[in-house]
PDB file of C-alpha atoms in Angstrom:
ATOM      1  CA  MET A 298      -1.644 -17.350  -4.518  1.00  0.00           C
ATOM      2  CA  LEU A 299      -4.594 -15.475  -5.495  1.00  0.00           C
ATOM      3  CA  ARG A 300      -3.550 -11.963  -7.106  1.00  0.00           C
ATOM      4  CA  MET A 301      -5.928  -9.427  -8.004  1.00  0.00           C
ATOM      5  CA  TYR A 302      -4.477  -6.212 -10.026  1.00  0.00           C
ATOM      6  CA  GLY A 303      -6.691  -3.210 -10.724  1.00  0.00           C
ATOM      7  CA  PHE A 304      -6.309  -0.427 -13.202  1.00  0.00           C
ATOM      8  CA  ASP A 305      -8.205   2.821 -14.325  1.00  0.00           C
ATOM      9  CA  GLY A 306     -11.079   1.796 -16.757  1.00  0.00           C
ATOM     10  CA  GLY A 307     -11.212  -1.762 -15.335  1.00  0.00           C
ATOM     11  CA  THR A 308     -13.916  -3.416 -13.059  1.00  0.00           C
ATOM     12  CA  PRO A 309     -13.561  -2.508  -9.297  1.00  0.00           C
ATOM     13  CA  THR A 310     -11.079  -4.745  -7.408  1.00  0.00           C
ATOM     14  CA  HIS A 311     -10.982  -3.508  -3.751  1.00  0.00           C
ATOM     15  CA  ARG A 312     -14.450  -4.458  -3.010  1.00  0.00           C
ATOM     16  CA  ALA A 313     -14.277  -7.921  -5.035  1.00  0.00           C
ATOM     17  CA  TYR A 314     -10.721  -8.797  -3.344  1.00  0.00           C
ATOM     18  CA  ARG A 315     -12.500  -7.999   0.048  1.00  0.00           C
ATOM     19  CA  ALA A 316     -15.451 -10.104  -0.659  1.00  0.00           C
ATOM     20  CA  ILE A 317     -13.383 -13.004  -1.683  1.00  0.00           C
ATOM     21  CA  THR A 318     -11.446 -12.833   1.400  1.00  0.00           C
ATOM     22  CA  LYS A 319     -14.176 -12.351   3.782  1.00  0.00           C
ATOM     23  CA  ALA A 320     -15.943 -15.404   2.158  1.00  0.00           C
ATOM     24  CA  ALA A 321     -13.020 -17.566   2.512  1.00  0.00           C
ATOM     25  CA  PRO A 322      -9.647 -16.393   3.436  1.00  0.00           C
ATOM     26  CA  GLU A 323      -7.846 -19.783   2.815  1.00  0.00           C
ATOM     27  CA  ILE A 324      -8.642 -18.928  -1.151  1.00  0.00           C
ATOM     28  CA  LEU A 325      -5.551 -16.588  -1.086  1.00  0.00           C
ATOM     29  CA  ARG A 326      -3.404 -19.649  -0.964  1.00  0.00           C
ATOM     30  CA  THR A 327      -4.686 -21.081  -4.292  1.00  0.00           C
ATOM     31  CA  GLY A 328      -1.861 -22.406  -6.409  1.00  0.00           C
ATOM     32  CA  GLY A 329       0.653 -22.244  -3.883  1.00  0.00           C
ATOM     33  CA  GLU A 330       4.097 -21.993  -4.480  1.00  0.00           C
ATOM     34  CA  ARG A 331       3.994 -23.317  -7.984  1.00  0.00           C
ATOM     35  CA  LEU A 332       1.370 -21.168  -9.498  1.00  0.00           C
ATOM     36  CA  ASP A 333      -0.493 -17.920  -8.841  1.00  0.00           C
ATOM     37  CA  LEU A 334      -4.176 -17.465  -9.733  1.00  0.00           C
ATOM     38  CA  THR A 335      -4.546 -13.975 -11.084  1.00  0.00           C
ATOM     39  CA  ALA A 336      -7.765 -12.265 -11.335  1.00  0.00           C
ATOM     40  CA  LEU A 337      -7.703  -9.411 -13.948  1.00  0.00           C
ATOM     41  CA  PRO A 338     -10.510  -6.849 -14.127  1.00  0.00           C
ATOM     42  CA  ARG A 339     -12.139  -6.532 -17.604  1.00  0.00           C
ATOM     43  CA  TRP A 340     -12.256  -2.942 -19.280  1.00  0.00           C
ATOM     44  CA  THR A 341     -15.215  -0.886 -18.711  1.00  0.00           C
ATOM     45  CA  GLU A 342     -14.379   1.841 -21.130  1.00  0.00           C
ATOM     46  CA  TYR A 343     -16.172   2.223 -24.436  1.00  0.00           C
ATOM     47  CA  ARG A 344     -14.644   0.158 -27.178  1.00  0.00           C
ATOM     48  CA  ALA A 345     -12.404  -1.521 -25.037  1.00  0.00           C
ATOM     49  CA  PRO A 346     -10.438  -4.606 -26.343  1.00  0.00           C
ATOM     50  CA  ARG A 347     -11.650  -6.924 -23.499  1.00  0.00           C
ATOM     51  CA  PRO A 348     -15.038  -5.477 -22.375  1.00  0.00           C
ATOM     52  CA  ALA A 349     -16.741  -6.386 -19.224  1.00  0.00           C
ATOM     53  CA  ARG A 350     -19.781  -8.409 -19.846  1.00  0.00           C
ATOM     54  CA  GLY A 351     -22.439  -9.710 -17.313  1.00  0.00           C
ATOM     55  CA  ASP A 352     -20.782 -13.214 -17.302  1.00  0.00           C
ATOM     56  CA  ALA A 353     -17.005 -11.933 -17.311  1.00  0.00           C
ATOM     57  CA  TRP A 354     -16.120  -8.952 -15.072  1.00  0.00           C
ATOM     58  CA  TYR A 355     -12.690 -10.447 -14.338  1.00  0.00           C
ATOM     59  CA  ASP A 356     -10.395 -13.034 -16.242  1.00  0.00           C
ATOM     60  CA  LEU A 357      -8.844 -15.616 -14.236  1.00  0.00           C
ATOM     61  CA  LEU A 358      -5.299 -16.794 -15.230  1.00  0.00           C
ATOM     62  CA  TRP A 359      -2.837 -19.376 -14.153  1.00  0.00           C
ATOM     63  CA  THR A 360       0.372 -17.238 -13.767  1.00  0.00           C
ATOM     64  CA  ASP A 361       3.844 -18.070 -13.016  1.00  0.00           C
ATOM     65  CA  PRO A 362       4.957 -16.827  -9.538  1.00  0.00           C
ATOM     66  CA  ALA A 363       7.653 -14.597 -10.974  1.00  0.00           C
ATOM     67  CA  ASP A 364       4.897 -12.368 -12.023  1.00  0.00           C
ATOM     68  CA  ARG A 365       4.383 -11.480  -8.138  1.00  0.00           C
ATOM     69  CA  GLU A 366       6.888  -8.710  -8.880  1.00  0.00           C
ATOM     70  CA  ALA A 367       4.742  -7.293 -11.799  1.00  0.00           C
ATOM     71  CA  ASP A 368       3.528  -4.370  -9.928  1.00  0.00           C
ATOM     72  CA  GLU A 369       6.768  -2.399 -10.744  1.00  0.00           C
ATOM     73  CA  PHE A 370       5.838  -2.411 -14.281  1.00  0.00           C
ATOM     74  CA  ASP A 371       2.477  -0.760 -13.942  1.00  0.00           C
ATOM     75  CA  ASP A 372       2.346   2.525 -15.677  1.00  0.00           C
ATOM     76  CA  GLY A 373      -1.395   3.256 -14.664  1.00  0.00           C
ATOM     77  CA  ARG A 374      -2.694   2.187 -18.221  1.00  0.00           C
ATOM     78  CA  GLY A 375      -3.404  -1.516 -17.735  1.00  0.00           C
ATOM     79  CA  ARG A 376       0.306  -2.392 -18.784  1.00  0.00           C
ATOM     80  CA  THR A 377       0.465  -4.896 -15.701  1.00  0.00           C
ATOM     81  CA  ALA A 378      -2.656  -6.677 -17.393  1.00  0.00           C
ATOM     82  CA  GLU A 379      -1.143  -7.016 -20.717  1.00  0.00           C
ATOM     83  CA  LEU A 380       2.222  -8.231 -19.145  1.00  0.00           C
ATOM     84  CA  LEU A 381       0.541 -10.965 -17.315  1.00  0.00           C
ATOM     85  CA  ARG A 382      -1.719 -11.939 -20.128  1.00  0.00           C
ATOM     86  CA  ARG A 383       1.577 -12.429 -22.281  1.00  0.00           C
ATOM     87  CA  ARG A 384       3.193 -14.230 -19.383  1.00  0.00           C
ATOM     88  CA  ALA A 385      -0.007 -16.346 -18.308  1.00  0.00           C
ATOM     89  CA  VAL A 386       0.505 -20.041 -17.942  1.00  0.00           C
ATOM     90  CA  ALA A 387      -3.056 -20.828 -19.016  1.00  0.00           C
ATOM     91  CA  PRO A 388      -6.678 -19.449 -18.795  1.00  0.00           C
ATOM     92  CA  ALA A 389      -8.546 -20.610 -15.665  1.00  0.00           C
ATOM     93  CA  GLY A 390     -11.856 -19.147 -16.446  1.00  0.00           C
ATOM     94  CA  HIS A 391     -14.174 -15.877 -15.401  1.00  0.00           C
ATOM     95  CA  LEU A 392     -15.700 -14.332 -12.524  1.00  0.00           C
ATOM     96  CA  PRO A 393     -19.336 -12.792 -13.416  1.00  0.00           C
ATOM     97  CA  MET A 394     -20.572  -9.428 -12.582  1.00  0.00           C
ATOM     98  CA  PRO A 395     -22.011  -9.112  -8.916  1.00  0.00           C
ATOM     99  CA  PRO A 396     -25.679  -9.221  -8.352  1.00  0.00           C
ATOM    100  CA  VAL A 397     -27.359  -5.824  -8.135  1.00  0.00           C
ATOM    101  CA  ILE A 398     -29.088  -5.190  -4.847  1.00  0.00           C
ATOM    102  CA  PRO A 399     -32.791  -4.048  -5.719  1.00  0.00           C
ATOM    103  CA  VAL A 400     -33.733  -0.313  -5.381  1.00  0.00           C
ATOM    104  CA  GLU A 401     -36.428  -1.063  -2.897  1.00  0.00           C
ATOM    105  CA  THR A 402     -33.878  -2.992  -0.748  1.00  0.00           C
ATOM    106  CA  ARG A 403     -31.518  -0.285  -1.037  1.00  0.00           C
ATOM    107  CA  LEU A 404     -34.277   2.449   0.216  1.00  0.00           C
ATOM    108  CA  ALA A 405     -35.647   0.406   2.813  1.00  0.00           C
ATOM    109  CA  GLY A 406     -31.860   0.268   4.338  1.00  0.00           C
ATOM    110  CA  ALA A 407     -31.383   3.965   4.049  1.00  0.00           C
ATOM    111  CA  THR A 408     -31.784   6.477   6.880  1.00  0.00           C
ATOM    112  CA  PRO A 409     -35.230   8.116   7.032  1.00  0.00           C
ATOM    113  CA  VAL A 410     -35.775  11.545   5.486  1.00  0.00           C
ATOM    114  CA  THR A 411     -36.047  14.272   7.831  1.00  0.00           C
ATOM    115  CA  LEU A 412     -36.053  18.259   7.654  1.00  0.00           C
ATOM    116  CA  ASP A 413     -33.103  18.384   9.913  1.00  0.00           C
ATOM    117  CA  GLY A 414     -30.631  21.105   9.069  1.00  0.00           C
ATOM    118  CA  MET A 415     -32.988  22.807   6.510  1.00  0.00           C
ATOM    119  CA  SER A 416     -33.962  26.306   7.338  1.00  0.00           C
ATOM    120  CA  VAL A 417     -37.597  27.585   8.109  1.00  0.00           C
ATOM    121  CA  GLY A 418     -37.369  29.478   4.861  1.00  0.00           C
ATOM    122  CA  HIS A 419     -36.412  26.641   2.652  1.00  0.00           C
ATOM    123  CA  VAL A 420     -38.966  24.367   4.156  1.00  0.00           C
ATOM    124  CA  THR A 421     -41.454  27.273   3.260  1.00  0.00           C
ATOM    125  CA  LEU A 422     -40.017  27.544  -0.407  1.00  0.00           C
ATOM    126  CA  LEU A 423     -40.684  23.838  -0.693  1.00  0.00           C
ATOM    127  CA  GLY A 424     -44.301  24.290   0.413  1.00  0.00           C
ATOM    128  CA  GLY A 425     -44.300  23.359   3.828  1.00  0.00           C
ATOM    129  CA  PRO A 426     -43.122  20.363   5.949  1.00  0.00           C
ATOM    130  CA  GLU A 427     -45.138  17.798   4.419  1.00  0.00           C
ATOM    131  CA  ARG A 428     -44.209  18.810   0.831  1.00  0.00           C
ATOM    132  CA  ALA A 429     -40.769  19.399   1.534  1.00  0.00           C
ATOM    133  CA  LEU A 430     -40.516  15.673   2.848  1.00  0.00           C
ATOM    134  CA  GLU A 431     -42.193  14.449  -0.227  1.00  0.00           C
ATOM    135  CA  VAL A 432     -39.764  16.455  -2.300  1.00  0.00           C
ATOM    136  CA  LEU A 433     -36.494  15.057  -0.393  1.00  0.00           C
ATOM    137  CA  ARG A 434     -38.078  11.302  -0.338  1.00  0.00           C
ATOM    138  CA  ARG A 435     -38.274  11.851  -4.266  1.00  0.00           C
ATOM    139  CA  ARG A 436     -34.880  13.126  -4.499  1.00  0.00           C
ATOM    140  CA  ARG A 437     -33.482  10.285  -2.391  1.00  0.00           C
ATOM    141  CA  ARG A 438     -35.315   7.734  -4.621  1.00  0.00           C
ATOM    142  CA  LEU A 439     -33.800   9.280  -7.719  1.00  0.00           C
ATOM    143  CA  ALA A 440     -30.358   9.330  -6.296  1.00  0.00           C
ATOM    144  CA  VAL A 441     -30.617   5.686  -5.225  1.00  0.00           C
ATOM    145  CA  LYS A 442     -32.250   4.507  -8.411  1.00  0.00           C
ATOM    146  CA  GLY A 443     -29.371   6.225 -10.537  1.00  0.00           C
ATOM    147  CA  ASP A 444     -26.450   5.025  -8.188  1.00  0.00           C
ATOM    148  CA  ARG A 445     -23.829   3.548 -10.216  1.00  0.00           C
ATOM    149  CA  SER A 446     -21.134   3.349  -7.637  1.00  0.00           C
ATOM    150  CA  THR A 447     -19.880   0.031  -6.184  1.00  0.00           C
ATOM    151  CA  ASP A 448     -22.414   0.222  -3.435  1.00  0.00           C
ATOM    152  CA  ILE A 449     -25.050  -1.066  -5.560  1.00  0.00           C
ATOM    153  CA  TYR A 450     -23.757  -4.608  -5.639  1.00  0.00           C
ATOM    154  CA  ASP A 451     -24.106  -7.412  -3.189  1.00  0.00           C
ATOM    155  CA  TRP A 452     -20.381  -8.105  -2.732  1.00  0.00           C
ATOM    156  CA  ASP A 453     -21.016 -10.857  -0.073  1.00  0.00           C
ATOM    157  CA  ALA A 454     -22.932 -12.942  -2.451  1.00  0.00           C
ATOM    158  CA  TRP A 455     -20.448 -12.251  -5.162  1.00  0.00           C
ATOM    159  CA  GLY A 456     -17.498 -13.226  -2.923  1.00  0.00           C
ATOM    160  CA  ARG A 457     -19.267 -16.585  -1.899  1.00  0.00           C
ATOM    161  CA  ASN A 458     -19.834 -17.352  -5.754  1.00  0.00           C
ATOM    162  CA  ALA A 459     -16.291 -16.472  -6.503  1.00  0.00           C
ATOM    163  CA  VAL A 460     -14.866 -18.699  -3.966  1.00  0.00           C
ATOM    164  CA  ALA A 461     -17.136 -21.448  -5.367  1.00  0.00           C
ATOM    165  CA  VAL A 462     -15.807 -20.733  -8.701  1.00  0.00           C
ATOM    166  CA  ILE A 463     -12.320 -20.610  -7.687  1.00  0.00           C
ATOM    167  CA  SER A 464     -12.428 -23.705  -5.501  1.00  0.00           C
ATOM    168  CA  GLY A 465     -13.685 -25.575  -8.659  1.00  0.00           C
ATOM    169  CA  LEU A 466     -10.646 -24.805 -10.826  1.00  0.00           C
ATOM    170  CA  THR A 467      -8.100 -27.374 -11.909  1.00  0.00           C
ATOM    171  CA  MET A 468      -4.362 -26.455 -11.847  1.00  0.00           C
ATOM    172  CA  PRO A 469      -2.622 -27.243 -14.831  1.00  0.00           C
ATOM    173  CA  LYS A 470      -0.344 -29.885 -14.412  1.00  0.00           C
ATOM    174  CA  GLU A 471       2.564 -28.910 -16.593  1.00  0.00           C
ATOM    175  CA  TRP A 472       3.492 -25.463 -17.795  1.00  0.00           C
TER     176      TRP A 472
END
């Protein structure tokens, strides 16, 4: 069974889990009854003990199925992650950071800028319709370029890559 735990200060898990299940729903049965494959996010906070890196946003661990009840131990500060690290059967690998969608591609997919909803006074203040559109386009470009949300990542491509990595793992024979 594939498990993914999240915590504040860690790499995102909802979009990652959704991308994996979209790419290959059967991957959720990895490990079966004998073992779980647990994906733990790495820390994104400054000076974290296990910081996220480009090649390792998530740690993969083979864990005992008894750890399926570990949710009740989470105190919101990553205690589940530390509990699972202590009870892990064997390290399995890492999943990398998702690829970033280029700014130009994200801009091309954005809705066109219009003056809808702006008052005549506001348009006049910005220098007329053409100048107002130019200002709004520049602001949108800056907003898209400075975006640091999970929307900037190509989660579908990442999910396919994660499935390939997980499918290539070898389960430990003894634990």
